[in-house]
mmCIF file of C-alpha atoms in Angstrom:
data_model
loop_
_atom_site.group_PDB
_atom_site.id
_atom_site.type_symbol
_atom_site.label_atom_id
_atom_site.label_comp_id
_atom_site.label_asym_id
_atom_site.label_seq_id
_atom_site.Cartn_x
_atom_site.Cartn_y
_atom_site.Cartn_z
ATOM 1 C CA MET A 1 -218.178 113.574 -4.263
ATOM 2 C CA LYS A 2 -221.562 113.986 -6.656
ATOM 3 C CA HIS A 3 -222.559 117.552 -8.197
ATOM 4 C CA ILE A 4 -225.482 118.127 -7.420
ATOM 5 C CA CYS A 5 -227.208 120.740 -10.151
ATOM 6 C CA VAL A 6 -229.942 122.413 -8.475
ATOM 7 C CA TYR A 7 -232.812 124.844 -10.975
ATOM 8 C CA CYS A 8 -234.439 127.512 -9.238
ATOM 9 C CA GLY A 9 -235.556 130.514 -9.158
ATOM 10 C CA SER A 10 -233.949 134.141 -9.446
ATOM 11 C CA ARG A 11 -236.644 135.619 -7.173
ATOM 12 C CA ILE A 12 -237.866 134.873 -4.082
ATOM 13 C CA PRO A 13 -241.098 132.948 -3.804
ATOM 14 C CA ASN A 14 -243.775 134.336 -1.596
ATOM 15 C CA SER A 15 -244.338 131.434 0.137
ATOM 16 C CA PRO A 16 -241.566 131.014 3.933
ATOM 17 C CA GLU A 17 -241.989 126.831 2.994
ATOM 18 C CA LEU A 18 -239.830 127.490 -0.698
ATOM 19 C CA VAL A 19 -237.984 129.938 0.519
ATOM 20 C CA ASP A 20 -236.925 127.453 3.149
ATOM 21 C CA LEU A 21 -236.544 124.372 0.831
ATOM 22 C CA ALA A 22 -233.818 126.187 -1.335
ATOM 23 C CA SER A 23 -231.725 126.903 1.940
ATOM 24 C CA ASN A 24 -233.012 123.840 3.488
ATOM 25 C CA LEU A 25 -231.439 122.098 0.215
ATOM 26 C CA GLY A 26 -228.250 124.131 0.714
ATOM 27 C CA LYS A 27 -227.255 122.940 3.432
ATOM 28 C CA GLU A 28 -227.686 119.896 3.285
ATOM 29 C CA ILE A 29 -226.384 119.445 -0.009
ATOM 30 C CA ALA A 30 -223.088 120.231 1.965
ATOM 31 C CA GLN A 31 -223.291 118.966 4.789
ATOM 32 C CA GLU A 32 -223.014 115.825 2.724
ATOM 33 C CA GLY A 33 -219.679 116.916 1.292
ATOM 34 C CA TRP A 34 -221.089 117.231 -2.180
ATOM 35 C CA THR A 35 -220.719 120.361 -5.043
ATOM 36 C CA LEU A 36 -223.801 122.333 -5.210
ATOM 37 C CA VAL A 37 -223.279 123.643 -9.291
ATOM 38 C CA TYR A 38 -226.401 125.816 -10.197
ATOM 39 C CA GLY A 39 -227.117 129.255 -12.288
ATOM 40 C CA GLY A 40 -224.816 131.516 -10.781
ATOM 41 C CA GLY A 41 -226.531 133.896 -9.291
ATOM 42 C CA LYS A 42 -226.423 135.957 -6.005
ATOM 43 C CA VAL A 43 -230.560 136.596 -6.334
ATOM 44 C CA GLY A 44 -234.051 134.667 -5.613
ATOM 45 C CA THR A 45 -233.927 131.286 -4.646
ATOM 46 C CA MET A 46 -230.089 131.146 -6.499
ATOM 47 C CA GLY A 47 -228.830 133.669 -4.334
ATOM 48 C CA ILE A 48 -230.406 131.588 -1.081
ATOM 49 C CA ILE A 49 -229.339 128.076 -2.143
ATOM 50 C CA ALA A 50 -225.889 129.253 -2.811
ATOM 51 C CA ASP A 51 -225.684 131.488 0.097
ATOM 52 C CA ALA A 52 -226.714 128.761 2.396
ATOM 53 C CA ALA A 53 -224.718 125.643 1.204
ATOM 54 C CA LEU A 54 -221.609 128.169 1.502
ATOM 55 C CA ASP A 55 -222.577 128.611 5.294
ATOM 56 C CA LYS A 56 -221.898 125.480 5.478
ATOM 57 C CA GLY A 57 -218.489 125.671 4.778
ATOM 58 C CA GLY A 58 -219.948 123.539 1.626
ATOM 59 C CA GLU A 59 -218.525 123.463 -2.439
ATOM 60 C CA VAL A 60 -220.170 125.658 -4.278
ATOM 61 C CA ILE A 61 -220.152 126.339 -8.508
ATOM 62 C CA GLY A 62 -221.677 128.406 -10.615
ATOM 63 C CA VAL A 63 -222.138 128.931 -14.399
ATOM 64 C CA ILE A 64 -223.865 132.541 -15.474
ATOM 65 C CA PRO A 65 -223.741 133.808 -19.284
ATOM 66 C CA THR A 66 -221.880 137.262 -19.528
ATOM 67 C CA HIS A 67 -225.512 138.922 -20.162
ATOM 68 C CA LEU A 68 -226.632 138.450 -17.023
ATOM 69 C CA LYS A 69 -222.565 138.334 -14.778
ATOM 70 C CA LYS A 70 -222.913 142.002 -16.633
ATOM 71 C CA ALA A 71 -226.735 143.160 -15.264
ATOM 72 C CA GLU A 72 -224.926 142.555 -11.652
ATOM 73 C CA VAL A 73 -226.692 139.494 -10.851
ATOM 74 C CA ALA A 74 -223.478 136.865 -10.262
ATOM 75 C CA HIS A 75 -222.686 135.553 -6.533
ATOM 76 C CA GLU A 76 -219.247 136.679 -7.509
ATOM 77 C CA GLY A 77 -218.167 134.300 -3.234
ATOM 78 C CA LEU A 78 -218.587 131.162 -5.106
ATOM 79 C CA THR A 79 -215.781 128.238 -5.404
ATOM 80 C CA LYS A 80 -216.069 128.428 -8.826
ATOM 81 C CA LEU A 81 -218.129 130.678 -11.187
ATOM 82 C CA TYR A 82 -218.034 129.626 -14.741
ATOM 83 C CA GLU A 83 -218.808 132.325 -17.252
ATOM 84 C CA THR A 84 -220.314 131.309 -20.816
ATOM 85 C CA GLN A 85 -221.595 133.416 -23.249
ATOM 86 C CA ASP A 86 -225.146 131.956 -23.493
ATOM 87 C CA MET A 87 -228.019 130.571 -21.704
ATOM 88 C CA HIS A 88 -227.486 127.352 -24.416
ATOM 89 C CA THR A 89 -224.390 126.964 -23.076
ATOM 90 C CA ARG A 90 -224.627 127.440 -20.000
ATOM 91 C CA LYS A 91 -227.019 125.103 -19.842
ATOM 92 C CA ALA A 92 -224.527 122.280 -21.840
ATOM 93 C CA LEU A 93 -221.732 123.545 -19.202
ATOM 94 C CA LEU A 94 -224.462 122.496 -16.571
ATOM 95 C CA GLU A 95 -224.542 119.305 -17.588
ATOM 96 C CA ASN A 96 -221.608 118.323 -18.133
ATOM 97 C CA LEU A 97 -220.866 119.011 -14.671
ATOM 98 C CA SER A 98 -222.521 117.509 -12.448
ATOM 99 C CA ASP A 99 -224.446 114.149 -11.546
ATOM 100 C CA VAL A 100 -227.313 114.705 -11.349
ATOM 101 C CA PHE A 101 -230.719 117.083 -11.113
ATOM 102 C CA VAL A 102 -232.712 118.952 -8.958
ATOM 103 C CA ILE A 103 -235.831 121.377 -10.079
ATOM 104 C CA ILE A 104 -236.767 123.420 -6.989
ATOM 105 C CA PRO A 105 -239.841 125.710 -7.479
ATOM 106 C CA GLY A 106 -239.402 128.290 -9.868
ATOM 107 C CA GLY A 107 -239.844 130.365 -13.272
ATOM 108 C CA PHE A 108 -239.940 130.183 -16.696
ATOM 109 C CA GLY A 109 -236.060 129.277 -17.224
ATOM 110 C CA THR A 110 -236.268 126.381 -13.995
ATOM 111 C CA LEU A 111 -239.066 125.403 -16.845
ATOM 112 C CA ASP A 112 -236.504 126.089 -19.168
ATOM 113 C CA GLU A 113 -234.145 124.074 -17.918
ATOM 114 C CA PHE A 114 -235.597 121.264 -16.470
ATOM 115 C CA PHE A 115 -237.525 120.610 -19.685
ATOM 116 C CA GLU A 116 -234.077 120.948 -21.126
ATOM 117 C CA ILE A 117 -232.273 118.298 -19.816
ATOM 118 C CA LEU A 118 -235.782 115.510 -19.370
ATOM 119 C CA THR A 119 -235.595 115.670 -23.318
ATOM 120 C CA TRP A 120 -231.809 115.207 -23.637
ATOM 121 C CA LYS A 121 -232.365 112.287 -21.411
ATOM 122 C CA GLN A 122 -235.446 111.300 -23.862
ATOM 123 C CA LEU A 123 -232.911 111.045 -26.492
ATOM 124 C CA GLY A 124 -230.259 109.111 -24.646
ATOM 125 C CA ILE A 125 -227.746 112.774 -24.324
ATOM 126 C CA HIS A 126 -227.104 111.247 -20.964
ATOM 127 C CA SER A 127 -228.370 108.818 -18.511
ATOM 128 C CA LYS A 128 -228.719 110.661 -14.813
ATOM 129 C CA PRO A 129 -230.990 111.391 -12.234
ATOM 130 C CA ILE A 130 -234.208 113.920 -12.567
ATOM 131 C CA ILE A 131 -235.952 114.975 -9.403
ATOM 132 C CA LEU A 132 -238.797 117.173 -9.359
ATOM 133 C CA VAL A 133 -239.218 119.290 -6.054
ATOM 134 C CA ASN A 134 -242.934 118.787 -6.006
ATOM 135 C CA LYS A 135 -243.277 121.263 -2.389
ATOM 136 C CA SER A 136 -246.621 122.852 -0.841
ATOM 137 C CA GLY A 137 -248.324 121.237 -4.900
ATOM 138 C CA TYR A 138 -245.974 123.860 -6.832
ATOM 139 C CA PHE A 139 -246.091 121.251 -10.218
ATOM 140 C CA ASN A 140 -249.358 119.926 -9.070
ATOM 141 C CA GLY A 141 -250.172 121.810 -12.670
ATOM 142 C CA LEU A 142 -247.634 120.572 -14.313
ATOM 143 C CA THR A 143 -247.706 116.901 -14.073
ATOM 144 C CA GLN A 144 -251.502 117.180 -14.903
ATOM 145 C CA PHE A 145 -250.058 118.500 -17.953
ATOM 146 C CA PHE A 146 -247.900 115.495 -18.748
ATOM 147 C CA GLU A 147 -251.332 113.155 -18.079
ATOM 148 C CA ARG A 148 -252.647 114.831 -20.393
ATOM 149 C CA SER A 149 -249.521 114.614 -22.637
ATOM 150 C CA ILE A 150 -249.794 110.969 -22.333
ATOM 151 C CA ASP A 151 -253.333 110.738 -22.466
ATOM 152 C CA GLU A 152 -253.445 112.816 -26.363
ATOM 153 C CA ASN A 153 -250.441 110.153 -26.748
ATOM 154 C CA TYR A 154 -247.776 113.066 -27.265
ATOM 155 C CA VAL A 155 -245.594 111.169 -24.439
ATOM 156 C CA ARG A 156 -245.427 107.774 -23.503
ATOM 157 C CA GLU A 157 -246.528 106.512 -20.694
ATOM 158 C CA SER A 158 -242.713 104.814 -19.964
ATOM 159 C CA SER A 159 -241.440 108.485 -20.680
ATOM 160 C CA MET A 160 -242.795 109.523 -16.763
ATOM 161 C CA GLY A 161 -239.620 106.790 -15.810
ATOM 162 C CA LEU A 162 -237.444 109.339 -16.807
ATOM 163 C CA PHE A 163 -237.461 111.824 -13.549
ATOM 164 C CA SER A 164 -238.902 111.074 -10.612
ATOM 165 C CA VAL A 165 -241.719 112.709 -8.980
ATOM 166 C CA VAL A 166 -241.054 113.691 -5.181
ATOM 167 C CA GLU A 167 -243.014 115.945 -2.642
ATOM 168 C CA SER A 168 -240.162 116.986 0.492
ATOM 169 C CA LEU A 169 -237.363 117.101 0.573
ATOM 170 C CA GLU A 170 -236.767 114.607 2.937
ATOM 171 C CA GLU A 171 -237.716 112.668 -0.135
ATOM 172 C CA CYS A 172 -235.604 114.108 -2.267
ATOM 173 C CA LEU A 173 -232.650 113.150 0.053
ATOM 174 C CA GLU A 174 -233.572 109.776 0.330
ATOM 175 C CA ILE A 175 -232.499 109.686 -3.675
ATOM 176 C CA LEU A 176 -229.660 111.523 -3.449
ATOM 177 C CA LYS A 177 -227.842 109.472 -1.197
ATOM 178 C CA GLY A 178 -229.294 105.760 -2.874
#
């Protein structure tokens, strides 16, 4: 059984398409018999994806730091909820529990998780697939940043092969099922 780590947001996006992406991804993960691994929150797209997977009978594992659990943002209805001392330990445990990483639109925390897992792959700490879901062009600015980084010789062009950029849930699922 695959353990799919999804990095997503702690806020609800304005775009219904992005809300639907989180919900539909959660449903698909459960329907495929995979396990959702995520940040453990009940708020934002984190809560949406977890609830969608749970509603379809899926297994959902959350990992949340103590300070966020105390702030009452932990999802208490999960299959398993790990509590960590800090954000660094949270990210390490998310990586350890997961077979693949899917990044959907989110904020600073989502980008932090993406860049850390990408850097770890670049350094050879793991070799797991990373999928960036650029729904509605949300990450266009980020992909432009990568192109500029290559142009300025800060990033090797070959490093773009460390992750996949897809435009839809369907493309993401094709990779996950592959």
